[in-house]
mmCIF file of C-alpha atoms in Angstrom:
data_model
loop_
_atom_site.group_PDB
_atom_site.id
_atom_site.type_symbol
_atom_site.label_atom_id
_atom_site.label_comp_id
_atom_site.label_asym_id
_atom_site.label_seq_id
_atom_site.Cartn_x
_atom_site.Cartn_y
_atom_site.Cartn_z
ATOM 1 C CA MET N 8 -33.586 0.141 -17.223
ATOM 2 C CA ALA N 9 -36.945 0.000 -15.785
ATOM 3 C CA LYS N 10 -37.701 -3.464 -16.902
ATOM 4 C CA ASN N 11 -35.602 -6.674 -17.377
ATOM 5 C CA TYR N 12 -35.929 -10.250 -18.294
ATOM 6 C CA LEU N 13 -34.510 -12.871 -16.109
ATOM 7 C CA SER N 14 -31.741 -13.513 -18.450
ATOM 8 C CA ASP N 15 -30.838 -9.822 -18.364
ATOM 9 C CA ILE N 16 -29.905 -10.012 -14.586
ATOM 10 C CA TYR N 17 -28.919 -13.604 -13.676
ATOM 11 C CA PRO N 18 -26.047 -15.677 -14.927
ATOM 12 C CA SER N 19 -27.062 -18.484 -17.384
ATOM 13 C CA ARG N 20 -26.182 -21.258 -14.768
ATOM 14 C CA LEU N 21 -28.846 -19.792 -12.397
ATOM 15 C CA LEU N 22 -31.808 -19.194 -14.782
ATOM 16 C CA ASP N 23 -33.605 -22.344 -13.915
ATOM 17 C CA PHE N 24 -33.165 -21.720 -10.415
ATOM 18 C CA GLN N 25 -34.289 -18.198 -10.477
ATOM 19 C CA LYS N 26 -37.382 -19.338 -12.485
ATOM 20 C CA GLU N 27 -38.466 -21.617 -9.714
ATOM 21 C CA ARG N 28 -37.756 -19.142 -7.080
ATOM 22 C CA TYR N 29 -40.159 -16.620 -8.804
ATOM 23 C CA LEU N 30 -42.725 -19.376 -9.159
ATOM 24 C CA SER N 31 -42.538 -20.154 -5.612
ATOM 25 C CA LEU N 32 -42.732 -16.325 -4.694
ATOM 26 C CA SER N 33 -45.964 -16.265 -6.651
ATOM 27 C CA GLN N 34 -47.466 -19.175 -4.904
ATOM 28 C CA LYS N 35 -46.504 -17.644 -1.538
ATOM 29 C CA PHE N 36 -48.184 -14.482 -2.522
ATOM 30 C CA PHE N 37 -51.268 -16.370 -3.443
ATOM 31 C CA ASP N 38 -51.256 -18.363 -0.280
ATOM 32 C CA THR N 39 -50.838 -15.053 1.795
ATOM 33 C CA PHE N 40 -53.398 -12.840 -0.006
ATOM 34 C CA GLY N 41 -55.762 -15.257 -1.713
ATOM 35 C CA THR N 42 -55.125 -13.642 -5.333
ATOM 36 C CA ASN N 43 -52.319 -13.609 -7.839
ATOM 37 C CA PRO N 44 -49.627 -10.887 -8.156
ATOM 38 C CA THR N 45 -49.408 -8.882 -11.213
ATOM 39 C CA MET N 46 -45.893 -7.556 -11.175
ATOM 40 C CA PHE N 47 -42.484 -8.705 -9.865
ATOM 41 C CA PHE N 48 -39.548 -6.563 -8.770
ATOM 42 C CA SER N 49 -35.935 -7.261 -7.658
ATOM 43 C CA ALA N 50 -33.278 -5.068 -5.930
ATOM 44 C CA PRO N 51 -29.695 -6.386 -5.587
ATOM 45 C CA GLY N 52 -27.268 -6.543 -2.734
ATOM 46 C CA ARG N 53 -23.942 -4.858 -3.267
ATOM 47 C CA THR N 54 -20.289 -5.540 -2.801
ATOM 48 C CA GLU N 55 -17.936 -2.483 -1.791
ATOM 49 C CA ILE N 56 -14.638 -2.920 -3.757
ATOM 50 C CA CYS N 57 -12.909 0.104 -2.417
ATOM 51 C CA GLY N 58 -13.639 3.287 -0.436
ATOM 52 C CA ASN N 59 -14.180 2.077 2.997
ATOM 53 C CA HIS N 60 -16.305 4.703 4.882
ATOM 54 C CA THR N 61 -15.362 7.333 2.313
ATOM 55 C CA ASP N 62 -18.857 8.032 0.953
ATOM 56 C CA HIS N 63 -20.131 10.011 3.982
ATOM 57 C CA GLN N 64 -17.288 12.404 3.662
ATOM 58 C CA ASN N 65 -18.130 13.170 -0.066
ATOM 59 C CA GLY N 66 -15.427 10.812 -1.166
ATOM 60 C CA LYS N 67 -15.128 8.292 -3.772
ATOM 61 C CA VAL N 68 -16.142 4.680 -3.781
ATOM 62 C CA LEU N 69 -15.875 1.670 -5.970
ATOM 63 C CA ALA N 70 -18.729 -0.858 -5.760
ATOM 64 C CA ALA N 71 -20.760 -3.428 -7.741
ATOM 65 C CA SER N 72 -24.188 -4.875 -7.470
ATOM 66 C CA ILE N 73 -24.370 -8.702 -7.276
ATOM 67 C CA SER N 74 -26.747 -11.557 -8.144
ATOM 68 C CA LEU N 75 -27.950 -12.002 -4.718
ATOM 69 C CA ASP N 76 -31.091 -9.920 -4.271
ATOM 70 C CA ILE N 77 -34.413 -9.352 -2.574
ATOM 71 C CA ILE N 78 -37.415 -9.993 -4.860
ATOM 72 C CA ALA N 79 -41.059 -9.005 -4.529
ATOM 73 C CA ALA N 80 -44.447 -10.238 -6.058
ATOM 74 C CA VAL N 81 -46.677 -7.370 -6.002
ATOM 75 C CA LEU N 82 -50.278 -6.104 -6.505
ATOM 76 C CA PRO N 83 -51.282 -2.552 -6.451
ATOM 77 C CA THR N 84 -54.311 -1.617 -4.333
ATOM 78 C CA ASP N 85 -56.397 1.557 -3.871
ATOM 79 C CA ASP N 86 -56.591 1.751 -0.082
ATOM 80 C CA GLY N 87 -53.221 3.800 0.422
ATOM 81 C CA ILE N 88 -51.840 0.964 2.734
ATOM 82 C CA VAL N 89 -48.801 -1.142 2.018
ATOM 83 C CA HIS N 90 -49.537 -4.753 3.125
ATOM 84 C CA ILE N 91 -46.217 -6.552 3.139
ATOM 85 C CA LYS N 92 -45.152 -10.127 4.115
ATOM 86 C CA SER N 93 -41.411 -10.825 4.025
ATOM 87 C CA GLU N 94 -40.514 -14.498 4.278
ATOM 88 C CA GLY N 95 -39.342 -15.293 7.774
ATOM 89 C CA TYR N 96 -40.822 -12.067 9.318
ATOM 90 C CA ASP N 97 -44.317 -10.916 10.637
ATOM 91 C CA PHE N 98 -47.008 -9.700 8.143
ATOM 92 C CA GLU N 99 -46.895 -5.797 8.322
ATOM 93 C CA GLU N 100 -49.093 -2.827 7.193
ATOM 94 C CA VAL N 101 -47.914 0.696 6.785
ATOM 95 C CA ASP N 102 -50.878 3.383 6.254
ATOM 96 C CA LEU N 103 -49.161 5.859 3.659
ATOM 97 C CA ASN N 104 -51.981 8.460 4.847
ATOM 98 C CA ASP N 105 -49.444 8.960 7.881
ATOM 99 C CA LEU N 106 -45.985 9.492 6.880
ATOM 100 C CA ARG N 107 -44.782 10.873 10.285
ATOM 101 C CA ILE N 108 -41.746 9.426 11.819
ATOM 102 C CA LYS N 109 -42.696 6.882 14.527
ATOM 103 C CA LYS N 110 -40.056 6.583 17.190
ATOM 104 C CA HIS N 111 -41.374 2.952 18.039
ATOM 105 C CA GLU N 112 -40.665 2.044 14.504
ATOM 106 C CA LYS N 113 -36.834 2.662 14.683
ATOM 107 C CA ASN N 114 -34.672 -0.015 13.374
ATOM 108 C CA THR N 115 -37.808 -1.822 11.441
ATOM 109 C CA SER N 116 -38.963 -2.527 8.114
ATOM 110 C CA LYS N 117 -41.949 -0.437 8.593
ATOM 111 C CA ALA N 118 -39.787 2.758 9.256
ATOM 112 C CA LEU N 119 -37.971 2.091 5.901
ATOM 113 C CA ILE N 120 -41.264 1.726 3.964
ATOM 114 C CA ARG N 121 -42.655 4.923 5.583
ATOM 115 C CA GLY N 122 -39.501 6.730 5.078
ATOM 116 C CA VAL N 123 -39.132 5.909 1.374
ATOM 117 C CA ALA N 124 -42.865 6.999 0.827
ATOM 118 C CA ARG N 125 -42.107 10.069 2.561
ATOM 119 C CA GLY N 126 -39.170 10.711 0.307
ATOM 120 C CA PHE N 127 -41.313 10.196 -2.738
ATOM 121 C CA ALA N 128 -44.057 12.491 -1.479
ATOM 122 C CA ASP N 129 -41.571 15.194 -0.524
ATOM 123 C CA ARG N 130 -40.522 15.243 -3.991
ATOM 124 C CA SER N 131 -44.026 15.460 -5.454
ATOM 125 C CA TYR N 132 -43.975 11.892 -6.745
ATOM 126 C CA LYS N 133 -47.079 9.820 -6.474
ATOM 127 C CA ILE N 134 -47.439 7.118 -3.926
ATOM 128 C CA GLY N 135 -50.007 4.517 -3.224
ATOM 129 C CA GLY N 136 -50.926 1.048 -1.684
ATOM 130 C CA PHE N 137 -49.841 -2.285 -2.761
ATOM 131 C CA LYS N 138 -49.684 -5.981 -1.466
ATOM 132 C CA ALA N 139 -46.250 -7.568 -1.578
ATOM 133 C CA TYR N 140 -44.640 -10.824 -0.666
ATOM 134 C CA THR N 141 -40.738 -10.551 -0.693
ATOM 135 C CA THR N 142 -38.016 -13.020 -0.137
ATOM 136 C CA SER N 143 -34.142 -12.391 -0.015
ATOM 137 C CA ASN N 144 -30.836 -14.256 -0.333
ATOM 138 C CA VAL N 145 -29.154 -11.289 0.630
ATOM 139 C CA LEU N 146 -27.961 -12.098 4.278
ATOM 140 C CA LYS N 147 -29.022 -9.645 6.766
ATOM 141 C CA GLY N 148 -25.998 -8.284 8.619
ATOM 142 C CA SER N 149 -23.500 -9.623 5.790
ATOM 143 C CA GLY N 150 -22.180 -6.571 4.533
ATOM 144 C CA LEU N 151 -23.967 -6.991 1.385
ATOM 145 C CA SER N 152 -26.421 -4.254 2.170
ATOM 146 C CA SER N 153 -29.805 -6.132 2.796
ATOM 147 C CA SER N 154 -31.406 -2.867 4.287
ATOM 148 C CA ALA N 155 -30.477 -0.734 1.250
ATOM 149 C CA ALA N 156 -31.776 -3.580 -1.099
ATOM 150 C CA PHE N 157 -35.020 -3.434 0.720
ATOM 151 C CA GLU N 158 -35.245 0.311 0.573
ATOM 152 C CA VAL N 159 -34.419 0.406 -3.172
ATOM 153 C CA LEU N 160 -36.812 -2.486 -3.731
ATOM 154 C CA ILE N 161 -39.674 -0.221 -2.204
ATOM 155 C CA GLY N 162 -38.693 2.755 -4.150
ATOM 156 C CA THR N 163 -38.565 0.620 -7.333
ATOM 157 C CA ILE N 164 -42.039 -0.675 -6.749
ATOM 158 C CA LEU N 165 -43.455 2.869 -6.029
ATOM 159 C CA ASN N 166 -41.607 4.043 -9.197
ATOM 160 C CA GLY N 167 -43.135 1.322 -11.221
ATOM 161 C CA LEU N 168 -46.699 1.309 -9.830
ATOM 162 C CA TYR N 169 -47.350 4.986 -9.621
ATOM 163 C CA ASN N 170 -44.740 7.040 -11.416
ATOM 164 C CA ASP N 171 -44.220 5.263 -14.725
ATOM 165 C CA TYR N 172 -40.512 4.863 -13.927
ATOM 166 C CA SER N 173 -40.037 8.743 -13.925
ATOM 167 C CA VAL N 174 -37.787 8.612 -10.888
ATOM 168 C CA SER N 175 -34.207 8.084 -11.624
ATOM 169 C CA ASP N 176 -32.060 5.319 -10.195
ATOM 170 C CA VAL N 177 -29.861 7.934 -8.487
ATOM 171 C CA GLU N 178 -32.955 9.644 -6.924
ATOM 172 C CA ILE N 179 -34.133 6.513 -5.685
ATOM 173 C CA ALA N 180 -30.904 5.819 -3.962
ATOM 174 C CA LYS N 181 -31.176 9.314 -2.258
ATOM 175 C CA ILE N 182 -34.652 8.682 -1.058
ATOM 176 C CA ALA N 183 -33.555 5.201 0.127
ATOM 177 C CA GLN N 184 -30.567 6.829 2.300
ATOM 178 C CA PHE N 185 -32.899 9.368 3.543
ATOM 179 C CA SER N 186 -35.277 6.755 4.859
ATOM 180 C CA GLU N 187 -32.435 4.780 6.512
ATOM 181 C CA ASN N 188 -30.903 7.998 8.059
ATOM 182 C CA VAL N 189 -33.994 9.698 9.196
ATOM 183 C CA TYR N 190 -36.696 6.880 9.744
ATOM 184 C CA PHE N 191 -34.611 3.800 10.496
ATOM 185 C CA GLY N 192 -32.223 5.724 12.589
ATOM 186 C CA LYS N 193 -28.975 4.327 11.121
ATOM 187 C CA PRO N 194 -26.341 6.935 9.974
ATOM 188 C CA SER N 195 -25.004 5.872 6.495
ATOM 189 C CA GLY N 196 -23.476 7.134 3.358
ATOM 190 C CA LEU N 197 -25.051 6.872 -0.067
ATOM 191 C CA MET N 198 -22.869 4.047 -1.541
ATOM 192 C CA ASP N 199 -25.106 1.058 -0.490
ATOM 193 C CA GLN N 200 -28.154 2.606 -1.829
ATOM 194 C CA MET N 201 -26.425 3.881 -5.007
ATOM 195 C CA ALA N 202 -24.760 0.495 -5.911
ATOM 196 C CA SER N 203 -28.030 -1.334 -5.268
ATOM 197 C CA SER N 204 -30.271 1.142 -7.407
ATOM 198 C CA VAL N 205 -27.834 1.836 -10.344
ATOM 199 C CA GLY N 206 -26.107 -1.679 -10.635
ATOM 200 C CA ASN N 207 -23.031 -2.976 -12.371
ATOM 201 C CA PHE N 208 -19.337 -2.153 -11.381
ATOM 202 C CA ILE N 209 -19.443 1.419 -10.836
ATOM 203 C CA CYS N 210 -17.179 4.388 -9.565
ATOM 204 C CA ILE N 211 -19.111 7.092 -7.614
ATOM 205 C CA ASP N 212 -17.530 10.379 -6.910
ATOM 206 C CA PHE N 213 -19.675 12.192 -4.060
ATOM 207 C CA LYS N 214 -17.691 15.428 -4.329
ATOM 208 C CA ASN N 215 -21.191 16.953 -5.096
ATOM 209 C CA PRO N 216 -23.675 14.722 -3.232
ATOM 210 C CA LYS N 217 -26.523 16.150 -4.753
ATOM 211 C CA ASN N 218 -25.191 15.121 -8.137
ATOM 212 C CA PRO N 219 -22.713 12.441 -7.774
ATOM 213 C CA VAL N 220 -20.816 11.493 -10.706
ATOM 214 C CA ILE N 221 -21.112 7.759 -11.691
ATOM 215 C CA GLU N 222 -18.874 5.928 -14.071
ATOM 216 C CA THR N 223 -19.435 2.494 -15.196
ATOM 217 C CA ILE N 224 -16.451 0.180 -15.596
ATOM 218 C CA ASN N 225 -16.229 -2.201 -18.552
ATOM 219 C CA PHE N 226 -14.174 -4.821 -17.055
ATOM 220 C CA ASP N 227 -14.585 -8.567 -17.718
ATOM 221 C CA PHE N 228 -14.068 -9.942 -14.071
ATOM 222 C CA ASN N 229 -14.827 -13.589 -15.346
ATOM 223 C CA ALA N 230 -11.595 -13.593 -17.460
ATOM 224 C CA SER N 231 -9.478 -12.489 -14.452
ATOM 225 C CA GLY N 232 -8.777 -16.068 -13.186
ATOM 226 C CA HIS N 233 -10.090 -15.065 -9.860
ATOM 227 C CA SER N 234 -13.351 -15.619 -7.853
ATOM 228 C CA LEU N 235 -14.949 -12.917 -5.895
ATOM 229 C CA CYS N 236 -15.761 -14.388 -2.525
ATOM 230 C CA VAL N 237 -17.610 -12.694 0.613
ATOM 231 C CA ILE N 238 -17.095 -14.683 3.663
ATOM 232 C CA ASP N 239 -19.717 -14.379 6.432
ATOM 233 C CA THR N 240 -18.185 -14.794 9.691
ATOM 234 C CA LYS N 241 -21.695 -15.114 11.426
ATOM 235 C CA GLY N 242 -20.934 -12.127 13.684
ATOM 236 C CA SER N 243 -23.803 -10.073 14.906
ATOM 237 C CA HIS N 244 -24.165 -6.267 14.204
ATOM 238 C CA ALA N 245 -26.636 -5.885 17.213
ATOM 239 C CA ASP N 246 -25.553 -3.244 19.419
ATOM 240 C CA LEU N 247 -22.759 -2.004 17.127
ATOM 241 C CA THR N 248 -24.613 1.210 16.022
ATOM 242 C CA PRO N 249 -22.470 3.380 18.308
ATOM 243 C CA GLU N 250 -19.222 1.797 16.714
ATOM 244 C CA TYR N 251 -20.455 2.659 13.212
ATOM 245 C CA ALA N 252 -21.515 6.046 14.366
ATOM 246 C CA SER N 253 -18.197 6.890 15.705
ATOM 247 C CA ILE N 254 -16.454 6.650 12.354
ATOM 248 C CA PRO N 255 -18.354 9.570 10.629
ATOM 249 C CA ARG N 256 -18.672 11.576 13.992
ATOM 250 C CA GLU N 257 -14.836 11.478 14.334
ATOM 251 C CA MET N 258 -14.142 12.273 10.738
ATOM 252 C CA HIS N 259 -16.458 15.142 11.018
ATOM 253 C CA ASP N 260 -14.629 16.416 14.057
ATOM 254 C CA ILE N 261 -11.483 16.493 12.156
ATOM 255 C CA ALA N 262 -13.175 18.506 9.264
ATOM 256 C CA GLU N 263 -14.737 20.913 11.484
ATOM 257 C CA TYR N 264 -11.262 21.674 13.014
ATOM 258 C CA PHE N 265 -10.514 22.967 9.443
ATOM 259 C CA LYS N 266 -13.777 24.788 9.332
ATOM 260 C CA VAL N 267 -15.222 22.600 6.484
ATOM 261 C CA ASP N 268 -18.005 20.162 6.272
ATOM 262 C CA VAL N 269 -16.365 17.007 5.175
ATOM 263 C CA LEU N 270 -12.979 15.625 5.012
ATOM 264 C CA ARG N 271 -13.056 15.633 1.189
ATOM 265 C CA GLN N 272 -12.336 19.490 1.553
ATOM 266 C CA VAL N 273 -9.001 18.677 3.718
ATOM 267 C CA SER N 274 -5.554 17.847 2.274
ATOM 268 C CA LYS N 275 -3.296 15.146 3.738
ATOM 269 C CA ALA N 276 -0.607 17.783 4.142
ATOM 270 C CA ASP N 277 -3.072 19.808 6.319
ATOM 271 C CA ILE N 278 -3.654 16.969 8.538
ATOM 272 C CA ILE N 279 0.087 16.001 8.929
ATOM 273 C CA LYS N 280 0.891 19.501 9.605
ATOM 274 C CA SER N 281 -1.624 19.894 12.380
ATOM 275 C CA TYR N 282 -1.298 16.236 13.726
ATOM 276 C CA ALA N 283 -0.083 17.358 17.190
ATOM 277 C CA HIS N 284 -2.736 19.831 17.921
ATOM 278 C CA LEU N 285 -5.305 17.217 16.389
ATOM 279 C CA ARG N 286 -4.388 14.274 18.523
ATOM 280 C CA GLN N 287 -4.402 16.361 21.649
ATOM 281 C CA LYS N 288 -7.898 17.549 20.804
ATOM 282 C CA PHE N 289 -9.618 14.589 19.283
ATOM 283 C CA GLY N 290 -7.306 11.535 20.036
ATOM 284 C CA ASP N 291 -5.153 9.424 17.722
ATOM 285 C CA ARG N 292 -7.936 7.351 16.361
ATOM 286 C CA ALA N 293 -9.806 10.197 14.888
ATOM 287 C CA VAL N 294 -6.725 11.414 13.094
ATOM 288 C CA LEU N 295 -5.910 8.040 11.830
ATOM 289 C CA ARG N 296 -9.349 7.577 10.557
ATOM 290 C CA ALA N 297 -9.096 10.960 8.654
ATOM 291 C CA LEU N 298 -5.815 9.876 7.189
ATOM 292 C CA HIS N 299 -7.444 6.624 6.153
ATOM 293 C CA PHE N 300 -10.035 8.662 4.462
ATOM 294 C CA VAL N 301 -7.525 10.943 2.220
ATOM 295 C CA ASP N 302 -5.513 7.762 1.348
ATOM 296 C CA CYS N 303 -8.294 5.611 0.544
ATOM 297 C CA ASN N 304 -10.066 8.316 -1.542
ATOM 298 C CA GLU N 305 -6.975 8.445 -3.665
ATOM 299 C CA ARG N 306 -6.796 4.576 -3.673
ATOM 300 C CA VAL N 307 -10.224 4.430 -5.280
ATOM 301 C CA GLN N 308 -9.094 6.334 -8.428
ATOM 302 C CA LYS N 309 -5.967 4.163 -8.551
ATOM 303 C CA GLU N 310 -8.147 0.893 -8.608
ATOM 304 C CA PHE N 311 -10.696 2.405 -11.098
ATOM 305 C CA ASN N 312 -7.737 3.269 -13.451
ATOM 306 C CA ALA N 313 -6.289 -0.272 -12.893
ATOM 307 C CA LEU N 314 -9.474 -1.858 -13.986
ATOM 308 C CA ILE N 315 -10.007 0.404 -16.923
ATOM 309 C CA THR N 316 -6.471 -0.616 -18.257
ATOM 310 C CA GLY N 317 -6.843 -4.368 -17.481
ATOM 311 C CA ASP N 318 -3.985 -4.172 -14.834
ATOM 312 C CA PHE N 319 -5.424 -6.678 -12.533
ATOM 313 C CA ASN N 320 -2.226 -7.313 -10.599
ATOM 314 C CA THR N 321 -2.091 -3.643 -9.604
ATOM 315 C CA PHE N 322 -5.741 -3.687 -8.799
ATOM 316 C CA LEU N 323 -5.253 -6.621 -6.281
ATOM 317 C CA SER N 324 -2.218 -4.986 -4.717
ATOM 318 C CA LEU N 325 -4.505 -1.860 -4.296
ATOM 319 C CA VAL N 326 -7.059 -4.032 -2.669
ATOM 320 C CA ASN N 327 -4.612 -5.433 -0.110
ATOM 321 C CA GLU N 328 -3.550 -1.927 0.730
ATOM 322 C CA SER N 329 -7.212 -0.915 1.185
ATOM 323 C CA GLY N 330 -7.501 -3.722 3.583
ATOM 324 C CA ASP N 331 -4.586 -2.811 5.450
ATOM 325 C CA SER N 332 -5.572 0.652 5.961
ATOM 326 C CA SER N 333 -8.939 -0.241 7.264
ATOM 327 C CA TYR N 334 -7.307 -2.687 9.772
ATOM 328 C CA LYS N 335 -4.667 -0.288 11.066
ATOM 329 C CA TYR N 336 -6.039 3.184 10.599
ATOM 330 C CA LEU N 337 -9.780 3.129 10.166
ATOM 331 C CA GLN N 338 -9.940 0.357 12.888
ATOM 332 C CA ASN N 339 -13.382 -1.247 11.975
ATOM 333 C CA VAL N 340 -12.222 -4.851 11.827
ATOM 334 C CA PHE N 341 -13.377 -5.545 15.377
ATOM 335 C CA ALA N 342 -15.230 -3.611 17.980
ATOM 336 C CA PRO N 343 -13.268 -2.397 20.929
ATOM 337 C CA SER N 344 -16.371 -2.744 23.094
ATOM 338 C CA PHE N 345 -16.429 -6.605 22.208
ATOM 339 C CA PRO N 346 -12.750 -7.569 22.275
ATOM 340 C CA LYS N 347 -13.356 -11.388 22.523
ATOM 341 C CA GLU N 348 -15.303 -11.349 19.153
ATOM 342 C CA GLN N 349 -12.832 -10.974 16.226
ATOM 343 C CA GLY N 350 -14.270 -13.040 13.583
ATOM 344 C CA LEU N 351 -13.154 -10.626 10.835
ATOM 345 C CA SER N 352 -9.682 -10.739 12.073
ATOM 346 C CA THR N 353 -9.693 -14.507 12.168
ATOM 347 C CA ALA N 354 -11.103 -14.676 8.562
ATOM 348 C CA LEU N 355 -8.531 -12.348 7.295
ATOM 349 C CA TYR N 356 -5.698 -14.421 8.781
ATOM 350 C CA ILE N 357 -7.097 -17.529 7.148
ATOM 351 C CA ALA N 358 -7.452 -15.681 3.950
ATOM 352 C CA LYS N 359 -3.771 -14.612 3.995
ATOM 353 C CA ASP N 360 -2.432 -17.908 5.075
ATOM 354 C CA ILE N 361 -3.992 -19.444 1.886
ATOM 355 C CA LEU N 362 -3.658 -16.715 -0.605
ATOM 356 C CA GLY N 363 0.048 -15.854 0.290
ATOM 357 C CA ASP N 364 1.438 -13.596 -2.222
ATOM 358 C CA THR N 365 -1.552 -14.097 -4.676
ATOM 359 C CA GLY N 366 -4.987 -12.650 -4.698
ATOM 360 C CA ALA N 367 -6.218 -10.011 -2.171
ATOM 361 C CA CYS N 368 -8.483 -9.704 0.910
ATOM 362 C CA ARG N 369 -10.140 -6.766 2.916
ATOM 363 C CA VAL N 370 -12.766 -6.039 5.422
ATOM 364 C CA HIS N 371 -16.013 -5.666 3.614
ATOM 365 C CA GLY N 372 -18.840 -3.114 4.395
ATOM 366 C CA GLY N 373 -19.248 -1.220 7.445
ATOM 367 C CA GLY N 374 -17.005 -3.522 9.548
ATOM 368 C CA PHE N 375 -16.733 -4.545 13.045
ATOM 369 C CA ALA N 376 -18.606 -7.897 12.321
ATOM 370 C CA GLY N 377 -20.034 -9.675 9.543
ATOM 371 C CA THR N 378 -17.977 -10.195 6.307
ATOM 372 C CA ILE N 379 -14.818 -10.013 4.699
ATOM 373 C CA GLN N 380 -14.061 -9.831 0.836
ATOM 374 C CA ALA N 381 -11.447 -11.928 -1.075
ATOM 375 C CA PHE N 382 -10.278 -12.161 -4.491
ATOM 376 C CA VAL N 383 -9.184 -15.855 -4.814
ATOM 377 C CA PRO N 384 -7.341 -17.437 -7.798
ATOM 378 C CA ASP N 385 -9.520 -20.052 -9.126
ATOM 379 C CA ASP N 386 -6.822 -22.824 -8.464
ATOM 380 C CA LYS N 387 -7.225 -22.150 -4.777
ATOM 381 C CA LEU N 388 -10.848 -21.559 -4.475
ATOM 382 C CA HIS N 389 -11.694 -25.136 -3.296
ATOM 383 C CA THR N 390 -8.973 -24.970 -0.495
ATOM 384 C CA PHE N 391 -10.135 -21.421 0.400
ATOM 385 C CA ILE N 392 -13.803 -22.372 0.801
ATOM 386 C CA GLU N 393 -12.994 -25.474 2.635
ATOM 387 C CA SER N 394 -10.806 -23.693 5.154
ATOM 388 C CA MET N 395 -13.218 -21.012 5.788
ATOM 389 C CA GLU N 396 -16.146 -23.417 6.238
ATOM 390 C CA ASN N 397 -14.053 -25.356 8.707
ATOM 391 C CA VAL N 398 -14.030 -22.270 11.128
ATOM 392 C CA PHE N 399 -17.279 -20.344 10.240
ATOM 393 C CA GLY N 400 -19.631 -23.443 9.175
ATOM 394 C CA ASN N 401 -21.064 -24.511 5.956
ATOM 395 C CA SER N 402 -22.168 -22.043 3.385
ATOM 396 C CA CYS N 403 -20.370 -19.250 4.789
ATOM 397 C CA CYS N 404 -18.393 -18.387 1.558
ATOM 398 C CA TYR N 405 -20.487 -16.889 -1.161
ATOM 399 C CA VAL N 406 -18.982 -16.726 -4.668
ATOM 400 C CA LEU N 407 -20.615 -13.891 -6.224
ATOM 401 C CA ASP N 408 -21.581 -12.661 -9.659
ATOM 402 C CA ILE N 409 -21.663 -9.043 -10.759
ATOM 403 C CA ARG N 410 -25.048 -7.939 -11.782
ATOM 404 C CA THR N 411 -25.337 -5.416 -14.702
ATOM 405 C CA VAL N 412 -28.634 -3.855 -13.497
ATOM 406 C CA GLY N 413 -29.955 -2.377 -10.262
ATOM 407 C CA GLY N 414 -33.537 -2.153 -8.918
ATOM 408 C CA THR N 415 -35.936 -3.317 -11.692
ATOM 409 C CA GLU N 416 -39.215 -4.867 -12.465
ATOM 410 C CA ILE N 417 -38.886 -8.439 -13.702
ATOM 411 C CA ILE N 418 -40.778 -9.711 -16.906
ATOM 412 C CA PHE N 419 -40.808 -13.145 -18.032
ATOM 413 C CA ASP N 420 -42.345 -13.304 -21.443
ATOM 414 C CA LYS N 421 -39.085 -13.782 -23.161
ATOM 415 C CA TYR N 422 -37.736 -16.381 -20.902
ATOM 416 C CA LYS N 423 -36.596 -19.189 -23.342
ATOM 417 C CA GLU N 424 -33.448 -20.565 -21.490
#
């Protein structure tokens, strides 16, 4: 939906906090620009449930948007320039009359803004200037996709200000991915942007990436007796782009061997049959990553079915299988180039030690550094959080709520809570 009230997107226990958060945002906008904003927007972070590095091979993913988000106070302008102040960062301006790729802007928010605007313009949508002040509680480098949330936020603002919300959530996600790939310079699949833009628990099938099939899952996670936790191990993603890029590159190498574009077009039987040739040509890691893909792609459907039928124990078992496959075969739990830094391995050990034969845990997001995900029985939650904080510091463990909508304009008139 294009517009939503606070009570539509935040849990009731957080409504007072969120109201104060938006009031503070409005004041910061005024302090920065000397005038009041006229509109407010929000785009959520996302949590990956299953499908670790499957989306860029046209596979399936299971994901959900979460209550942590990036929000913006906005005022449209007629100068064709985006004037933006993100809390904690320098003030920036992006002239939308020049949408060329700027090499010196790689890996910056200016590149993301310019790229999103270019994506709108290339599709014959309207673009225009605005002033914005943003603040975020989606940790950068947390595996909750802060960059995707920012891209979706910019797309949602342009959609609301200049296109009367005629651009679909799916198309905004595609534009956001284009911006990240081409302008920001980071290779990524479409899952992050899609989960942020569309919202809710969703299963996405990218078999036809131009028209992905999206199914919403009607599952009451609050009744499961478990809490969804993401643990920030405080590891840095700096200098890890080559590690991330190696995964789609090696998967593509295996696909190319079979004369197809992506691994979705290759069967497990074909890989096993050709294993001797593949390992000699590409090395064992590339083949193992390909096998991870085909297994994980099937596992997404199994997890989807388990949630639909309410079989939560099977779902947890499959989450553990997913984590095991990522660790052993995808091999994205730590970076070989930084062997002394293994925060994710440490967090997984602690989680397994506490959970025993209950719950589930896995690497979260792109991997190599950042976060793990855990489904923790409520009666073990206090011990779980305490143990993680003992190693990784206070406030490292986030207990997440699933958000039912993606990028949206926020309206307040109906706020009564």
